[in-house]
Short mmCIF file of C-alpha atoms and ligand atoms in Angstrom, two decimals:
data_model
loop_
_atom_site.label_atom_id
_atom_site.label_comp_id
_atom_site.label_asym_id
_atom_site.label_seq_id
_atom_site.Cartn_x
_atom_site.Cartn_y
_atom_site.Cartn_z
CA MET A 13 122.82 -8.02 76.47
CA LEU A 14 119.70 -10.05 75.78
CA PHE A 15 118.77 -12.09 78.83
CA ASP A 16 119.16 -15.39 76.93
CA ASP A 17 122.66 -14.33 75.83
CA VAL A 18 123.62 -13.63 79.45
CA LEU A 19 122.35 -17.08 80.46
CA ARG A 20 124.23 -18.79 77.65
CA GLN A 21 127.47 -16.87 78.06
CA ARG A 22 127.79 -17.25 81.83
CA ARG A 23 130.33 -19.91 82.66
CA SER A 24 132.32 -20.81 85.72
CA VAL A 25 135.62 -18.99 85.27
CA ARG A 26 138.68 -20.42 87.01
CA ALA A 27 141.39 -17.89 86.14
CA PHE A 28 140.96 -14.14 86.65
CA LYS A 29 142.95 -11.00 85.89
CA PRO A 30 144.09 -9.07 88.97
CA ASP A 31 142.19 -5.86 88.03
CA PRO A 32 140.13 -4.68 91.02
CA VAL A 33 136.33 -4.56 91.08
CA PRO A 34 135.07 -1.30 92.60
CA LEU A 35 132.79 -1.50 95.61
CA SER A 36 130.09 0.45 93.72
CA LEU A 37 129.95 -2.32 91.11
CA VAL A 38 129.76 -5.09 93.72
CA ARG A 39 126.93 -3.18 95.38
CA GLU A 40 125.13 -2.86 92.02
CA LEU A 41 125.26 -6.66 91.60
CA LEU A 42 123.98 -7.25 95.12
CA ASP A 43 121.24 -4.69 94.50
CA CYS A 44 120.08 -6.68 91.45
CA ALA A 45 120.37 -10.03 93.22
CA ARG A 46 118.30 -8.94 96.22
CA ARG A 47 115.27 -9.01 93.90
CA SER A 48 115.57 -12.84 93.90
CA PRO A 49 112.57 -14.80 95.12
CA SER A 50 112.55 -16.61 98.47
CA GLY A 51 109.89 -18.72 100.17
CA THR A 52 107.48 -16.34 101.98
CA ASN A 53 110.02 -13.62 101.17
CA ILE A 54 112.23 -14.41 104.17
CA GLN A 55 115.40 -13.41 102.21
CA PRO A 56 117.67 -15.72 104.24
CA TRP A 57 120.91 -14.96 102.36
CA LYS A 58 123.84 -13.23 104.01
CA VAL A 59 127.08 -12.49 102.23
CA HIS A 60 130.57 -11.54 103.37
CA VAL A 61 132.42 -9.78 100.57
CA VAL A 62 136.22 -9.78 100.77
CA THR A 63 138.94 -7.95 98.88
CA GLY A 64 142.38 -6.45 99.55
CA GLU A 65 144.13 -7.33 102.79
CA VAL A 66 141.23 -9.35 104.24
CA ARG A 67 141.03 -11.47 101.11
CA ARG A 68 144.80 -11.98 101.18
CA ARG A 69 144.71 -13.11 104.82
CA LEU A 70 141.75 -15.45 104.28
CA VAL A 71 143.49 -17.09 101.29
CA ALA A 72 146.80 -17.42 103.17
CA GLU A 73 145.22 -18.94 106.27
CA VAL A 74 143.00 -21.42 104.45
CA LEU A 75 145.86 -22.58 102.20
CA ALA A 76 148.22 -22.99 105.17
CA HIS A 77 145.56 -24.93 107.12
CA ARG A 78 144.82 -27.14 104.10
CA GLU A 79 148.45 -28.31 103.94
CA THR A 80 148.12 -30.26 107.19
CA ASN A 81 144.41 -30.70 107.86
CA PRO A 82 141.58 -32.65 106.22
CA PRO A 83 138.44 -30.83 105.04
CA ASP A 84 135.93 -30.23 107.80
CA THR A 85 132.71 -30.16 105.78
CA SER A 86 131.00 -33.15 107.30
CA ALA A 87 130.91 -31.69 110.80
CA GLU A 88 129.16 -28.58 109.52
CA PHE A 89 126.32 -30.11 107.49
CA PRO A 90 126.15 -33.64 106.11
CA ARG A 91 126.76 -34.20 102.41
CA ALA A 92 125.32 -37.20 100.58
CA ARG A 93 127.46 -39.88 98.95
CA ARG A 94 126.85 -39.52 95.20
CA THR A 95 125.58 -42.32 92.98
CA GLU A 96 124.98 -42.55 89.22
CA PRO A 97 124.24 -40.60 87.11
CA TYR A 98 125.79 -37.86 89.25
CA VAL A 99 129.18 -39.53 89.71
CA GLY A 100 129.54 -39.94 85.95
CA ARG A 101 128.60 -36.32 85.24
CA ALA A 102 131.09 -35.03 87.81
CA ARG A 103 133.81 -37.29 86.35
CA ALA A 104 133.07 -35.99 82.85
CA LEU A 105 133.51 -32.42 84.09
CA GLY A 106 136.80 -33.28 85.79
CA LYS A 107 138.06 -35.09 82.71
CA ALA A 108 137.20 -32.16 80.43
CA MET A 109 138.76 -29.59 82.76
CA TYR A 110 141.93 -31.49 83.60
CA GLY A 111 142.31 -32.41 79.94
CA LEU A 112 142.23 -28.72 78.96
CA ILE A 113 144.89 -27.73 81.45
CA GLY A 114 147.02 -30.80 80.80
CA ILE A 115 146.78 -32.59 84.15
CA PRO A 116 147.08 -36.33 83.49
CA ARG A 117 144.66 -38.75 85.15
CA GLY A 118 146.06 -39.95 88.47
CA ASP A 119 148.45 -37.02 88.98
CA GLN A 120 147.36 -36.37 92.53
CA ALA A 121 149.85 -33.57 93.24
CA ALA A 122 148.70 -31.55 90.23
CA ASN A 123 145.10 -32.31 91.09
CA TRP A 124 145.62 -31.09 94.65
CA ALA A 125 147.27 -27.90 93.43
CA GLN A 126 144.53 -27.15 90.89
CA TRP A 127 141.76 -27.72 93.46
CA GLY A 128 143.73 -25.48 95.82
CA ARG A 129 143.19 -22.60 93.39
CA ASN A 130 139.64 -22.50 94.73
CA TYR A 131 141.08 -21.12 97.96
CA LYS A 132 142.78 -18.27 96.07
CA PHE A 133 139.41 -17.41 94.51
CA PHE A 134 141.22 -18.36 91.27
CA ASP A 135 143.12 -15.04 91.67
CA ALA A 136 139.88 -13.04 91.43
CA PRO A 137 140.13 -9.71 93.27
CA VAL A 138 136.82 -10.22 95.09
CA GLY A 139 135.51 -13.24 96.96
CA LEU A 140 132.05 -13.72 98.43
CA ILE A 141 131.16 -16.10 101.23
CA PHE A 142 127.43 -16.83 101.47
CA THR A 143 125.94 -17.89 104.78
CA ILE A 144 122.52 -18.56 106.28
CA ASP A 145 121.29 -18.79 109.85
CA LYS A 146 121.56 -22.31 111.27
CA SER A 147 117.94 -22.06 112.43
CA LEU A 148 116.84 -22.37 108.78
CA ASP A 149 116.39 -25.48 106.60
CA CYS A 150 116.89 -26.74 103.05
CA MET A 151 114.38 -24.26 101.60
CA SER A 152 116.70 -21.45 102.57
CA PHE A 153 119.57 -23.15 100.74
CA LEU A 154 117.29 -23.04 97.68
CA ASP A 155 116.56 -19.35 98.22
CA THR A 156 120.27 -18.63 98.56
CA GLY A 157 120.98 -20.57 95.37
CA MET A 158 118.52 -18.35 93.56
CA PHE A 159 120.22 -15.27 94.94
CA ILE A 160 123.60 -16.59 93.84
CA GLN A 161 122.41 -17.30 90.29
CA SER A 162 120.94 -13.79 90.07
CA PHE A 163 124.28 -12.42 91.22
CA LEU A 164 126.21 -14.48 88.64
CA LEU A 165 123.94 -13.31 85.82
CA ALA A 166 124.00 -9.65 86.90
CA ALA A 167 127.81 -9.90 86.86
CA LYS A 168 127.87 -11.49 83.38
CA ALA A 169 125.52 -8.82 82.02
CA ARG A 170 128.18 -6.25 82.99
CA GLY A 171 131.12 -8.14 81.50
CA LEU A 172 132.27 -9.59 84.82
CA ASP A 173 132.82 -13.28 85.47
CA THR A 174 132.26 -15.57 88.40
CA CYS A 175 132.71 -19.05 89.81
CA PRO A 176 130.35 -20.44 92.44
CA GLN A 177 132.40 -22.51 94.91
CA GLY A 178 131.15 -25.21 97.23
CA ALA A 179 134.86 -25.63 98.03
CA TRP A 180 134.53 -22.80 100.55
CA ASN A 181 132.51 -24.93 102.94
CA ASN A 182 135.40 -27.40 103.16
CA TYR A 183 137.49 -25.32 105.58
CA TRP A 184 134.74 -23.40 107.32
CA THR A 185 136.60 -23.40 110.66
CA VAL A 186 139.29 -21.12 109.21
CA THR A 187 136.90 -18.94 107.22
CA ARG A 188 134.73 -18.51 110.30
CA ARG A 189 137.73 -17.45 112.40
CA VAL A 190 139.31 -15.08 109.86
CA LEU A 191 136.03 -13.33 108.95
CA ASN A 192 134.73 -13.49 112.50
CA LEU A 193 131.51 -15.17 111.32
CA PRO A 194 128.89 -15.84 113.97
CA GLU A 195 128.67 -19.43 115.27
CA ASP A 196 125.00 -19.52 114.29
CA GLU A 197 125.63 -19.10 110.54
CA TRP A 198 126.33 -21.93 108.09
CA ILE A 199 128.79 -21.29 105.28
CA VAL A 200 126.82 -22.33 102.19
CA CYS A 201 129.05 -21.42 99.26
CA GLY A 202 131.71 -19.06 97.99
CA VAL A 203 131.83 -17.08 94.75
CA SER A 204 134.84 -15.65 92.91
CA LEU A 205 134.20 -12.35 91.12
CA GLY A 206 136.36 -10.48 88.61
CA TRP A 207 137.39 -10.31 84.98
CA ALA A 208 138.23 -13.55 83.22
CA ASP A 209 141.77 -14.19 82.03
CA GLU A 210 140.74 -15.31 78.56
CA ALA A 211 144.26 -16.50 77.77
CA ASP A 212 144.15 -19.21 80.43
CA PRO A 213 143.18 -22.58 78.91
CA VAL A 214 140.98 -23.51 81.90
CA ASN A 215 138.54 -20.82 80.79
CA ALA A 216 137.94 -22.57 77.48
CA LEU A 217 135.86 -25.15 79.34
CA VAL A 218 132.23 -25.36 78.27
CA ALA A 219 130.57 -27.80 80.67
CA ASP A 220 128.18 -30.22 79.02
CA ARG A 221 124.44 -30.29 79.71
CA GLU A 222 121.94 -33.10 79.56
CA PRO A 223 119.11 -32.74 77.01
CA ILE A 224 115.65 -31.73 78.22
CA GLU A 225 114.48 -35.36 77.93
CA ALA A 226 116.97 -36.38 80.64
CA PHE A 227 115.31 -34.31 83.34
CA ALA A 228 111.81 -33.21 82.27
CA THR A 229 108.63 -35.25 82.20
CA PHE A 230 105.67 -33.54 80.59
CA HIS A 231 102.21 -34.27 81.89
CA GLY A 232 98.95 -33.38 80.14
CA PHE A 233 100.40 -31.53 77.14
CA GLU A 234 99.04 -32.04 73.67
CA ASP A 235 101.75 -33.31 71.35
CA ASP A 236 103.03 -30.15 69.69
CA ARG A 237 106.35 -31.43 68.37
CA GLU A 238 105.24 -30.78 64.79
CA ARG A 239 104.01 -27.27 65.51
CA LEU A 240 107.23 -26.17 67.28
CA ALA A 241 110.37 -26.12 65.19
CA PRO A 242 113.46 -27.08 67.27
CA GLU A 243 115.09 -23.72 66.62
CA SER A 244 112.24 -21.92 68.38
CA ASN A 245 114.03 -22.79 71.63
CA LEU A 246 116.59 -19.98 71.73
CA CYS A 247 118.36 -21.23 74.86
CA SER A 248 119.54 -24.39 73.15
CA GLN A 249 121.51 -22.45 70.52
CA VAL A 250 124.88 -22.59 72.31
C1 FMN B 368 126.67 -25.00 94.32
C2 FMN B 368 127.85 -25.01 93.37
C3 FMN B 368 129.12 -25.29 93.86
C4 FMN B 368 130.22 -25.29 93.00
N1 FMN B 368 131.46 -25.49 93.53
C5 FMN B 368 132.54 -25.37 92.74
C6 FMN B 368 133.84 -25.41 93.29
O1 FMN B 368 134.03 -25.55 94.50
N2 FMN B 368 134.90 -25.27 92.45
C7 FMN B 368 134.74 -25.09 91.10
O2 FMN B 368 135.76 -24.97 90.41
N3 FMN B 368 133.52 -25.03 90.55
C8 FMN B 368 132.41 -25.15 91.33
N4 FMN B 368 131.16 -25.03 90.79
C9 FMN B 368 130.99 -24.79 89.36
C10 FMN B 368 130.45 -26.01 88.65
O3 FMN B 368 131.48 -26.97 88.44
C11 FMN B 368 129.85 -25.55 87.31
O4 FMN B 368 128.74 -24.72 87.58
C12 FMN B 368 129.38 -26.70 86.44
O5 FMN B 368 130.46 -27.51 86.07
C13 FMN B 368 128.70 -26.17 85.18
O6 FMN B 368 129.60 -25.35 84.46
P1 FMN B 368 129.32 -23.82 84.16
O7 FMN B 368 129.05 -23.12 85.45
O8 FMN B 368 130.59 -23.34 83.50
O9 FMN B 368 128.14 -23.74 83.24
C14 FMN B 368 130.04 -25.04 91.62
C15 FMN B 368 128.76 -24.76 91.15
C16 FMN B 368 127.69 -24.73 92.01
C17 FMN B 368 126.33 -24.39 91.46
#
């Protein structure tokens, strides 16, 4: 696939077929992703890859814990309270997704169940839990994000699908215990990996994006709007 096609076609998939992903293929994706850049090349990312019985036990224990316990994110690393425009964008995503799968606004039980699918890796056969050493700082979160995006794109280029999942830092106490993660590692993010179930309506979601003008400010460029036709920007042809 052309690189731009891979970028455009990657989407967060939230329903997977049960077909297994061989270890050799997972290793191939990690081998691509390890070429990701990191500040002063410190390569801070660590990843715990789960499948089979370990995956089943992790899913079972997190879901059981979630029934009677609140999320424990805030004790691990503080998250900011969102303001506009971020609240509105997140709401738009939720509205589009819950609309597609027919969950009415305010149906908290259905909402809870759908969010709970995160902790089944959306039925994907492989789950990844990314961690970094607690001695590191926000730059290493950036580095790890770059690694994760490389991984997602390498997967898409091979016909596999993924979903990055911040949800996995919500119940880090259980994940840490089940996977025997060291106390000095932060759980940054999870990723589901497998083959998309194209028949599931949730996978029809195409999340919106803001136009370039909403996030980019150009400094010192000559005005070349007339020279560049809009269609010369291949990535905008979704
Ligand atoms: C750091 C990060 C955390 C995310 N956490 C979740 C999550 O917990 N559950 C989920 O369903 N999607 C999660 N997503 C997926 C986003 O909702 C998705 O990337 C966004 O809506 C854009 O859609 P797209 O990935 O399909 O282009 C996460 C994405 C990122 C980058």
